[in-house]
PDB file of C-alpha atoms in Angstrom:
ATOM      1  CA  PRO A   1      88.267 102.249  79.985  1.00 76.00           C
ATOM      2  CA  TYR A   2      88.510  99.569  82.704  1.00 82.00           C
ATOM      3  CA  MET A   3      86.865 101.738  85.346  1.00 82.00           C
ATOM      4  CA  GLN A   4      83.968 102.724  83.095  1.00 87.00           C
ATOM      5  CA  THR A   5      83.446  99.123  81.992  1.00 91.00           C
ATOM      6  CA  ALA A   6      83.417  97.915  85.583  1.00 90.00           C
ATOM      7  CA  GLU A   7      80.847 100.536  86.578  1.00 91.00           C
ATOM      8  CA  VAL A   8      78.611  99.732  83.602  1.00 94.00           C
ATOM      9  CA  LEU A   9      78.734  96.051  84.551  1.00 94.00           C
ATOM     10  CA  LEU A  10      77.898  96.921  88.151  1.00 94.00           C
ATOM     11  CA  VAL A  11      74.878  98.945  87.027  1.00 94.00           C
ATOM     12  CA  LEU A  12      73.732  96.068  84.818  1.00 95.00           C
ATOM     13  CA  HIS A  13      74.148  93.697  87.768  1.00 94.00           C
ATOM     14  CA  TRP A  14      72.180  96.122  89.940  1.00 93.00           C
ATOM     15  CA  ILE A  15      69.338  96.173  87.381  1.00 94.00           C
ATOM     16  CA  PHE A  16      69.145  92.467  86.510  1.00 94.00           C
ATOM     17  CA  THR A  17      69.800  90.873  89.912  1.00 93.00           C
ATOM     18  CA  PRO A  18      66.365  91.693  91.409  1.00 91.00           C
ATOM     19  CA  VAL A  19      64.608  90.340  88.313  1.00 91.00           C
ATOM     20  CA  ILE A  20      66.569  87.089  88.324  1.00 91.00           C
ATOM     21  CA  LEU A  21      66.270  86.584  92.080  1.00 90.00           C
ATOM     22  CA  ALA A  22      62.540  87.272  91.990  1.00 88.00           C
ATOM     23  CA  ALA A  23      62.163  84.477  89.457  1.00 90.00           C
ATOM     24  CA  TRP A  24      64.584  82.186  91.304  1.00 90.00           C
ATOM     25  CA  THR A  25      63.128  82.450  94.820  1.00 89.00           C
ATOM     26  CA  MET A  26      59.536  82.086  95.932  1.00 89.00           C
ATOM     27  CA  ASP A  27      59.739  84.385  98.949  1.00 88.00           C
ATOM     28  CA  THR A  28      60.155  88.140  98.405  1.00 88.00           C
ATOM     29  CA  HIS A  29      62.096  88.531 101.646  1.00 91.00           C
ATOM     30  CA  TRP A  30      64.795  86.114 100.455  1.00 91.00           C
ATOM     31  CA  ALA A  31      64.913  87.799  97.058  1.00 91.00           C
ATOM     32  CA  PHE A  32      65.397  91.197  98.681  1.00 92.00           C
ATOM     33  CA  LEU A  33      68.026  89.946 101.123  1.00 94.00           C
ATOM     34  CA  LEU A  34      70.078  88.068  98.517  1.00 92.00           C
ATOM     35  CA  CYS A  35      69.849  90.940  96.065  1.00 93.00           C
ATOM     36  CA  PHE A  36      70.839  93.514  98.680  1.00 95.00           C
ATOM     37  CA  ILE A  37      73.816  91.477  99.908  1.00 95.00           C
ATOM     38  CA  SER A  38      75.208  90.709  96.457  1.00 94.00           C
ATOM     39  CA  VAL A  39      74.814  94.265  95.135  1.00 94.00           C
ATOM     40  CA  LEU A  40      76.229  95.808  98.323  1.00 95.00           C
ATOM     41  CA  PHE A  41      79.196  93.414  98.277  1.00 95.00           C
ATOM     42  CA  LEU A  42      80.141  94.187  94.669  1.00 94.00           C
ATOM     43  CA  TRP A  43      79.744  97.956  95.031  1.00 94.00           C
ATOM     44  CA  SER A  44      81.830  97.850  98.227  1.00 95.00           C
ATOM     45  CA  LEU A  45      84.584  95.960  96.414  1.00 93.00           C
ATOM     46  CA  ASN A  46      84.475  98.566  93.661  1.00 91.00           C
ATOM     47  CA  ALA A  47      84.777 101.410  96.174  1.00 89.00           C
ATOM     48  CA  ILE A  48      87.761  99.722  97.848  1.00 88.00           C
ATOM     49  CA  ALA A  49      89.427  99.165  94.466  1.00 86.00           C
ATOM     50  CA  CYS A  50      88.939 102.834  93.564  1.00 83.00           C
ATOM     51  CA  GLU A  51      90.561 103.879  96.833  1.00 80.00           C
ATOM     52  CA  LEU A  52      93.485 101.505  96.339  1.00 81.00           C
ATOM     53  CA  GLU A  53      93.970 102.687  92.772  1.00 82.00           C
ATOM     54  CA  ASN A  54      94.881 106.194  93.942  1.00 78.00           C
ATOM     55  CA  PRO A  55      96.389 106.078  97.457  1.00 77.00           C
ATOM     56  CA  PHE A  56      97.784 109.635  97.330  1.00 77.00           C
ATOM     57  CA  GLY A  57      95.201 112.371  97.588  1.00 75.00           C
ATOM     58  CA  GLU A  58      93.380 114.646  99.997  1.00 78.00           C
ATOM     59  CA  ASP A  59      90.971 112.178 101.621  1.00 76.00           C
ATOM     60  CA  ALA A  60      91.179 111.160 105.261  1.00 76.00           C
ATOM     61  CA  ASN A  61      92.533 107.677 104.503  1.00 75.00           C
ATOM     62  CA  ASP A  62      95.058 108.715 101.854  1.00 79.00           C
ATOM     63  CA  LEU A  63      98.810 108.572 102.260  1.00 82.00           C
ATOM     64  CA  ASP A  64     100.787 111.770 102.700  1.00 85.00           C
ATOM     65  CA  ALA A  65     102.868 111.984  99.507  1.00 86.00           C
ATOM     66  CA  ASP A  66     104.793 115.090 100.627  1.00 89.00           C
ATOM     67  CA  HIS A  67     105.951 113.434 103.835  1.00 89.00           C
ATOM     68  CA  ALA A  68     106.913 110.230 102.013  1.00 90.00           C
ATOM     69  CA  GLN A  69     108.938 112.209  99.448  1.00 93.00           C
ATOM     70  CA  HIS A  70     110.677 114.216 102.175  1.00 96.00           C
ATOM     71  CA  LEU A  71     111.573 111.033 104.052  1.00 96.00           C
ATOM     72  CA  MET A  72     112.948 109.434 100.874  1.00 96.00           C
ATOM     73  CA  ASN A  73     115.044 112.518 100.090  1.00 96.00           C
ATOM     74  CA  THR A  74     116.449 112.560 103.619  1.00 95.00           C
ATOM     75  CA  ARG A  75     117.497 108.930 103.356  1.00 93.00           C
ATOM     76  CA  LEU A  76     119.042 109.432  99.916  1.00 94.00           C
ATOM     77  CA  LEU A  77     121.035 112.433 101.156  1.00 93.00           C
ATOM     78  CA  MET A  78     122.328 110.336 104.034  1.00 92.00           C
ATOM     79  CA  LEU A  79     123.844 107.901 101.524  1.00 89.00           C
ATOM     80  CA  ILE A  80     126.099 110.541  99.954  1.00 89.00           C
ATOM     81  CA  ARG A  81     127.575 111.872 103.217  1.00 89.00           C
ATOM     82  CA  PRO A  82     131.331 111.350 103.572  1.00 87.00           C
ATOM     83  CA  SER A  83     130.845 109.353 106.772  1.00 84.00           C
ATOM     84  CA  THR A  84     128.785 106.751 104.930  1.00 83.00           C
ATOM     85  CA  LEU A  85     131.332 106.290 102.130  1.00 80.00           C
ATOM     86  CA  ARG A  86     133.745 104.351 104.353  1.00 82.00           C
ATOM     87  CA  VAL A  87     134.329 100.728 103.452  1.00 82.00           C
ATOM     88  CA  PRO A  88     134.979  98.239 106.241  1.00 82.00           C
ATOM     89  CA  LYS A  89     138.442  96.666 106.277  1.00 84.00           C
ATOM     90  CA  LEU A  90     139.476  93.223 107.377  1.00 82.00           C
TER      91      LEU A  90
END
């Protein structure tokens, strides 16, 4: 429900920001620029949050889960080798 709520709020921001900025500023260029920057900034933050929420996938910037699991298994197997069970003596 958090993701859907965030996107609904972003759409509402996208709809109401031009109206509010048109009433707030006298120049249409400033209204457009401020509206564009604020809407672009919030949608970009949402896109980054969506990417960080699921780092393992098939996209170009995603982490390789198979390689990470293989590396973890290799390191765990190293811990149970007889040569690593030795305890140092004084």
